[in-house]
Coordinates of N, CA and C and ligand atoms in Angstrom, one line a residue:
M154 N 40.5 166.8 137.1 CA 41.0 165.4 137.1 C 40.5 164.7 138.4
K155 N 40.7 165.3 139.5 CA 40.3 164.5 140.7 C 38.7 164.4 140.6
L156 N 37.9 165.4 140.2 CA 36.4 165.3 140.1 C 36.1 164.0 139.2
L157 N 36.9 164.1 137.9 CA 36.5 163.0 137.1 C 36.8 161.5 137.7
T158 N 38.0 161.5 138.4 CA 38.3 160.2 139.1 C 37.0 159.8 140.1
A159 N 36.8 160.9 140.8 CA 35.6 160.6 141.9 C 34.3 160.1 141.2
V160 N 34.1 160.9 140.0 CA 32.7 160.5 139.3 C 32.9 159.1 138.8
A161 N 33.9 158.7 138.2 CA 34.2 157.4 137.7 C 34.1 156.3 138.9
T162 N 34.9 156.5 139.9 CA 34.8 155.7 141.0 C 33.3 155.4 141.6
C163 N 32.6 156.5 141.6 CA 31.3 156.5 142.1 C 30.4 155.7 141.2
A164 N 30.6 155.9 139.9 CA 29.7 155.1 139.0 C 30.1 153.6 139.0
A165 N 31.4 153.3 139.2 CA 31.8 151.9 139.4 C 31.2 151.3 140.6
C166 N 31.1 152.2 141.8 CA 30.5 151.6 143.0 C 29.0 151.3 142.7
I167 N 28.3 152.2 142.0 CA 26.8 151.9 141.8 C 26.6 150.6 140.9
V168 N 27.4 150.4 140.1 CA 27.4 149.3 139.2 C 27.7 147.9 140.1
I169 N 28.6 148.0 140.8 CA 29.0 146.9 141.8 C 28.0 146.7 142.8
A170 N 27.5 147.7 143.4 CA 26.6 147.7 144.5 C 25.1 147.3 144.1
S171 N 24.7 147.4 142.8 CA 23.4 147.3 142.3 C 23.0 145.7 142.6
P172 N 22.0 145.4 143.3 CA 21.4 144.1 143.5 C 20.7 143.8 142.3
A173 N 20.5 142.5 142.1 CA 19.8 142.0 141.0 C 18.4 142.6 140.8
S174 N 17.8 142.9 141.9 CA 16.5 143.4 142.0 C 16.5 144.8 141.3
A175 N 17.6 145.6 141.1 CA 17.5 146.9 140.5 C 17.2 146.7 139.1
Q176 N 17.2 145.4 138.6 CA 16.8 145.3 137.1 C 15.2 145.5 136.9
F177 N 14.5 145.3 138.0 CA 13.1 145.5 138.0 C 12.9 147.0 138.4
Q178 N 11.8 147.6 137.7 CA 11.6 149.0 138.2 C 10.8 149.1 139.5
K179 N 9.9 148.0 139.7 CA 9.2 148.0 140.9 C 8.9 146.6 141.3
P180 N 8.5 146.3 142.6 CA 8.2 144.9 143.0 C 7.3 144.1 142.1
D181 N 6.1 145.0 141.8 CA 5.1 144.4 140.9 C 5.7 143.8 139.6
D182 N 6.7 144.5 139.1 CA 7.2 144.1 137.8 C 8.0 142.7 138.0
A183 N 8.6 142.5 139.1 CA 9.3 141.2 139.4 C 8.1 140.1 139.5
I184 N 7.1 140.4 140.1 CA 6.0 139.5 140.4 C 5.5 139.1 139.0
A185 N 5.1 140.1 138.2 CA 4.6 139.9 136.8 C 5.6 139.0 135.9
Y186 N 6.8 139.4 136.1 CA 7.9 138.6 135.5 C 7.9 137.2 135.7
R187 N 7.9 136.8 137.1 CA 8.0 135.4 137.4 C 6.6 134.7 137.0
Q188 N 5.5 135.3 137.0 CA 4.2 134.7 136.8 C 4.2 134.6 135.3
G189 N 4.8 135.5 134.5 CA 4.7 135.5 133.0 C 5.6 134.2 132.5
A190 N 6.8 134.1 133.1 CA 7.8 133.1 132.9 C 7.1 131.6 133.1
M191 N 6.4 131.5 134.4 CA 5.8 130.3 134.7 C 4.5 130.0 133.9
N192 N 3.8 131.0 133.4 CA 2.7 130.8 132.4 C 3.1 130.2 131.2
V193 N 4.2 130.8 130.6 CA 4.6 130.4 129.3 C 5.2 128.8 129.4
M194 N 5.9 128.7 130.5 CA 6.5 127.4 130.9 C 5.2 126.3 131.0
G195 N 4.2 126.7 131.8 CA 3.2 125.8 131.9 C 2.4 125.5 130.7
E196 N 2.4 126.5 129.9 CA 1.5 126.4 128.5 C 2.3 125.3 127.7
H197 N 3.5 125.4 127.5 CA 4.3 124.5 126.7 C 4.4 123.0 127.3
F198 N 4.4 123.1 128.7 CA 4.5 121.8 129.3 C 3.3 121.1 129.1
G199 N 2.0 121.8 129.2 CA 0.8 121.2 129.1 C 0.6 120.7 127.6
R200 N 1.2 121.3 126.8 CA 1.1 120.8 125.3 C 1.8 119.5 125.2
I201 N 2.9 119.3 125.9 CA 3.5 117.9 126.0 C 2.5 116.8 126.7
G202 N 2.0 117.5 127.8 CA 1.1 116.6 128.7 C -0.1 116.1 127.9
A203 N -0.7 117.0 126.8 CA -1.7 116.6 126.1 C -1.3 115.4 125.2
M204 N -0.1 115.4 124.7 CA 0.3 114.5 123.9 C 0.6 113.1 124.6
V205 N 1.3 113.2 125.8 CA 1.4 111.9 126.5 C 0.3 111.4 127.1
N206 N -0.6 112.2 127.3 CA -2.0 111.8 127.9 C -3.0 111.4 126.9
N207 N -2.7 111.4 125.8 CA -3.5 110.9 124.5 C -4.7 111.9 124.3
K208 N -4.6 113.2 124.7 CA -5.5 114.1 124.4 C -5.1 114.9 123.1
A209 N -3.9 114.7 122.6 CA -3.6 115.3 121.3 C -2.7 114.4 120.7
P210 N -2.8 114.2 119.3 CA -1.9 113.3 118.6 C -0.3 113.5 119.0
F211 N 0.4 112.4 119.1 CA 1.8 112.5 119.3 C 2.5 113.1 118.1
D212 N 3.2 114.0 118.3 CA 4.0 114.7 117.3 C 5.5 114.9 117.9
A213 N 6.4 114.1 117.4 CA 7.8 114.2 118.0 C 8.3 115.4 117.8
K214 N 8.1 116.1 116.7 CA 8.7 117.4 116.4 C 8.3 118.4 117.4
L215 N 6.9 118.4 117.6 CA 6.2 119.4 118.5 C 6.6 119.2 119.9
A216 N 6.8 117.9 120.4 CA 7.2 117.6 121.7 C 8.5 118.0 121.9
A217 N 9.5 118.0 120.9 CA 10.9 118.4 121.0 C 10.8 120.0 121.2
E218 N 10.1 120.7 120.3 CA 10.0 122.1 120.3 C 9.5 122.7 121.7
N219 N 8.4 121.9 122.1 CA 7.8 122.4 123.4 C 8.8 122.2 124.6
A220 N 9.4 121.0 124.6 CA 10.4 120.7 125.7 C 11.4 121.7 125.7
A221 N 12.0 122.0 124.6 CA 13.0 123.1 124.4 C 12.6 124.4 125.1
V222 N 11.3 124.8 124.8 CA 10.9 126.0 125.4 C 10.6 125.9 126.9
V223 N 10.2 124.8 127.3 CA 10.1 124.6 128.8 C 11.4 124.6 129.5
A224 N 12.5 124.0 128.9 CA 13.7 123.9 129.6 C 14.3 125.3 129.5
F225 N 14.2 126.1 128.6 CA 14.6 127.5 128.6 C 13.9 128.3 129.7
M226 N 12.6 128.2 129.6 CA 11.8 129.2 130.5 C 12.0 128.7 132.0
S227 N 12.4 127.4 132.1 CA 12.5 127.0 133.7 C 13.6 127.9 134.3
K228 N 14.6 128.4 133.5 CA 15.6 129.2 134.1 C 15.3 130.5 134.6
L229 N 14.1 131.0 134.0 CA 13.8 132.4 134.3 C 12.9 132.9 135.6
P230 N 12.0 132.2 136.0 CA 11.2 132.8 137.0 C 11.8 133.3 138.3
F231 N 12.9 132.4 138.7 CA 13.4 132.7 140.0 C 14.2 134.1 140.3
A232 N 14.6 134.6 139.2 CA 15.1 136.0 139.3 C 14.0 136.9 139.8
G233 N 12.7 136.5 139.8 CA 11.7 137.5 140.0 C 11.2 137.2 141.7
F234 N 11.9 136.3 142.3 CA 11.6 136.0 143.7 C 12.4 136.8 144.7
I235 N 12.5 138.2 144.4 CA 13.4 139.0 145.3 C 12.8 139.5 146.4
E236 N 13.5 139.8 147.4 CA 13.1 140.6 148.6 C 12.1 141.7 148.3
G237 N 11.1 141.7 149.1 CA 10.2 142.9 148.9 C 9.0 142.5 147.9
T238 N 8.9 141.2 147.5 CA 7.9 140.8 146.5 C 7.0 139.6 147.2
E239 N 7.1 139.6 148.4 CA 6.2 138.7 149.2 C 4.7 138.9 149.1
K240 N 4.5 140.2 149.0 CA 3.2 140.8 148.8 C 2.9 141.6 147.7
G241 N 1.8 141.9 147.1 CA 1.6 142.6 145.9 C 0.8 142.0 144.9
H242 N 0.6 142.6 143.9 CA 0.0 142.2 142.6 C -0.3 140.8 142.7
D243 N -1.5 140.4 143.3 CA -2.0 139.1 143.1 C -1.1 137.8 143.2
T244 N 0.0 138.1 144.2 CA 0.9 136.9 144.3 C 0.3 135.8 145.0
K245 N 0.5 134.6 144.7 CA 0.2 133.4 145.5 C 1.5 132.8 146.1
A246 N 2.6 133.5 146.1 CA 3.9 133.1 146.5 C 3.7 133.1 148.1
K247 N 4.0 131.9 148.7 CA 4.0 131.9 150.1 C 5.2 132.5 150.9
P248 N 5.1 133.1 152.0 CA 6.4 133.6 152.7 C 7.3 132.6 153.0
A249 N 7.1 131.3 153.0 CA 8.0 130.3 153.2 C 9.2 130.3 152.2
I250 N 8.8 130.8 150.9 CA 9.9 131.0 149.9 C 11.1 131.8 150.4
W251 N 10.9 132.8 151.2 CA 11.9 133.6 151.7 C 12.4 133.2 153.1
K252 N 11.6 132.5 153.8 CA 12.0 131.9 155.0 C 13.0 130.8 154.9
E253 N 12.7 129.8 153.9 CA 13.6 128.7 153.6 C 14.0 128.8 152.2
A254 N 14.8 129.9 152.0 CA 15.3 130.2 150.7 C 16.2 129.0 150.1
D255 N 17.0 128.4 150.9 CA 17.8 127.3 150.5 C 16.9 126.1 150.0
K256 N 15.9 125.8 150.7 CA 14.9 124.6 150.3 C 14.2 124.9 149.1
F257 N 13.7 126.3 148.9 CA 13.1 126.8 147.7 C 13.9 126.7 146.5
K258 N 15.3 127.1 146.7 CA 16.3 127.0 145.7 C 16.4 125.5 145.1
A259 N 16.5 124.7 146.2 CA 16.8 123.3 146.0 C 15.5 122.7 145.0
A260 N 14.4 123.1 145.6 CA 13.2 122.6 144.8 C 13.1 123.2 143.3
A261 N 13.6 124.4 143.1 CA 13.6 125.0 141.8 C 14.7 124.3 141.0
T262 N 15.8 124.1 141.6 CA 16.9 123.4 140.8 C 16.6 121.8 140.4
K263 N 15.7 121.2 141.3 CA 15.2 120.0 140.9 C 14.3 119.9 139.7
M264 N 13.5 121.0 139.8 CA 12.5 121.2 138.5 C 13.3 121.4 137.3
Q265 N 14.3 122.4 137.4 CA 15.1 122.6 136.2 C 15.9 121.4 135.7
E266 N 16.4 120.6 136.7 CA 17.0 119.2 136.3 C 16.2 118.4 135.5
D267 N 14.9 118.3 136.1 CA 13.9 117.4 135.5 C 13.4 117.9 134.1
V268 N 13.2 119.1 134.0 CA 12.7 119.6 132.6 C 14.0 119.5 131.7
A269 N 15.2 119.6 132.1 CA 16.5 119.4 131.1 C 16.4 118.1 130.7
K270 N 16.2 117.1 131.5 CA 16.0 115.7 131.1 C 14.8 115.4 130.1
L271 N 13.8 116.1 130.5 CA 12.6 115.9 129.6 C 13.0 116.5 128.2
N272 N 13.7 117.6 128.1 CA 14.2 118.2 126.9 C 15.2 117.2 126.2
T273 N 16.0 116.7 126.9 CA 17.1 115.6 126.3 C 16.3 114.5 125.6
V274 N 15.3 113.9 126.4 CA 14.7 112.6 125.8 C 13.7 113.2 124.7
A275 N 13.2 114.4 124.9 CA 12.3 114.7 123.7 C 13.0 115.1 122.4
Q276 N 14.2 115.4 122.6 CA 15.0 115.5 121.2 C 15.1 114.3 120.6
G277 N 15.1 113.1 121.4 CA 15.3 111.7 120.8 C 13.9 111.3 120.1
G278 N 12.6 111.9 120.5 CA 11.5 111.6 119.9 C 10.8 110.3 120.4
N279 N 11.3 109.6 121.5 CA 10.7 108.4 121.9 C 9.6 108.7 122.9
M280 N 8.3 108.4 122.5 CA 7.2 108.7 123.2 C 7.2 108.2 124.7
D281 N 7.7 106.9 124.8 CA 7.6 106.4 126.2 C 8.6 107.1 127.2
E282 N 9.6 107.4 126.6 CA 10.7 108.1 127.4 C 10.2 109.6 127.8
I283 N 9.5 110.2 126.7 CA 9.0 111.5 127.0 C 8.0 111.4 128.1
K284 N 7.0 110.5 128.0 CA 6.0 110.2 128.9 C 6.6 110.1 130.4
A285 N 7.6 109.2 130.5 CA 8.3 109.0 131.9 C 8.9 110.3 132.3
A286 N 9.6 111.0 131.5 CA 10.2 112.2 131.9 C 9.3 113.4 132.2
F287 N 8.2 113.4 131.4 CA 7.1 114.3 131.7 C 6.5 114.0 133.2
G288 N 6.3 112.8 133.4 CA 5.8 112.4 134.7 C 6.6 112.9 135.9
E289 N 7.9 112.7 135.8 CA 9.0 113.1 136.7 C 9.1 114.7 136.9
A290 N 9.0 115.4 135.7 CA 8.9 116.7 135.8 C 7.7 117.3 136.4
G291 N 6.5 116.8 136.1 CA 5.3 117.1 136.6 C 5.3 117.0 138.1
K292 N 5.9 116.0 138.7 CA 5.9 115.8 140.1 C 6.8 117.0 140.8
S293 N 7.8 117.4 140.2 CA 8.6 118.4 140.7 C 8.0 119.7 140.7
C294 N 7.2 120.0 139.6 CA 6.3 121.2 139.5 C 5.3 121.2 140.7
K295 N 4.6 120.1 140.9 CA 3.5 119.9 141.8 C 4.2 120.0 143.3
A296 N 5.3 119.4 143.5 CA 5.9 119.4 144.8 C 6.1 120.9 145.2
C297 N 6.7 121.7 144.5 CA 7.0 123.0 144.7 C 5.7 123.9 144.8
H298 N 4.7 123.5 144.0 CA 3.4 124.4 144.2 C 2.7 124.0 145.4
D299 N 2.6 122.7 145.6 CA 2.1 122.4 147.0 C 2.7 123.0 148.1
E300 N 4.0 123.2 148.2 CA 4.7 123.6 149.2 C 4.7 125.2 149.3
Y301 N 4.9 125.9 148.1 CA 5.2 127.3 148.1 C 4.2 128.1 147.4
R302 N 3.1 127.5 146.9 CA 2.0 128.4 146.2 C 0.7 128.3 146.9
A303 N 0.2 129.4 147.3 CA -1.0 129.4 148.0 C -2.0 129.0 147.0
K304 N -3.2 128.3 147.5 CA -4.2 127.9 146.8 C -5.0 129.1 146.1
Ligands
LIG477 C1 1.2 122.0 134.2 C2 1.3 123.2 135.0 C3 1.8 122.8 136.3 C4 2.2 121.5 136.3 C5 1.6 120.8 137.4 C6 2.2 119.3 137.3 O1 1.1 121.9 133.1 O2 0.9 124.4 134.6 O3 1.9 123.6 137.1 O4 1.9 120.8 135.0 O5 0.2 120.7 137.3 O6 1.7 118.5 138.4

């Protein structure tokens, strides 16, 4: 009985002590994860960009679908910026991400808020509103890339 209790307690400790990073098998997996999420986000963001920049016909339904994907995907990449992934697998992530983690988090949050707004207006289907919100969201993508992504 004592042994069983010890085993159960130990198992609970492992669960409690596991950092989020334990969800990735190895650092390169976290890097590939954040890059994959950003790529999907960028792809769908770009489809809206093509419409608001008159490079593709405006289609309100497509804009709404793409904006929903962008808004959802925007939540994912940051789980991949864990300790120990500053170097490896072709990452362009700058060390500043870990040195100024609060600033990086704030920039990420700003982007998430901006794409959430883009999604809200995209569901309404008004091209001018979508264009304006797209511009704002694009600025927050760019600001973070300029600061935290190596060329
Ligand atoms: C995109 C994409 C980005 C942003 C950025 C906006 O479509 O992949 O990183 O827009 O270029 O300035």
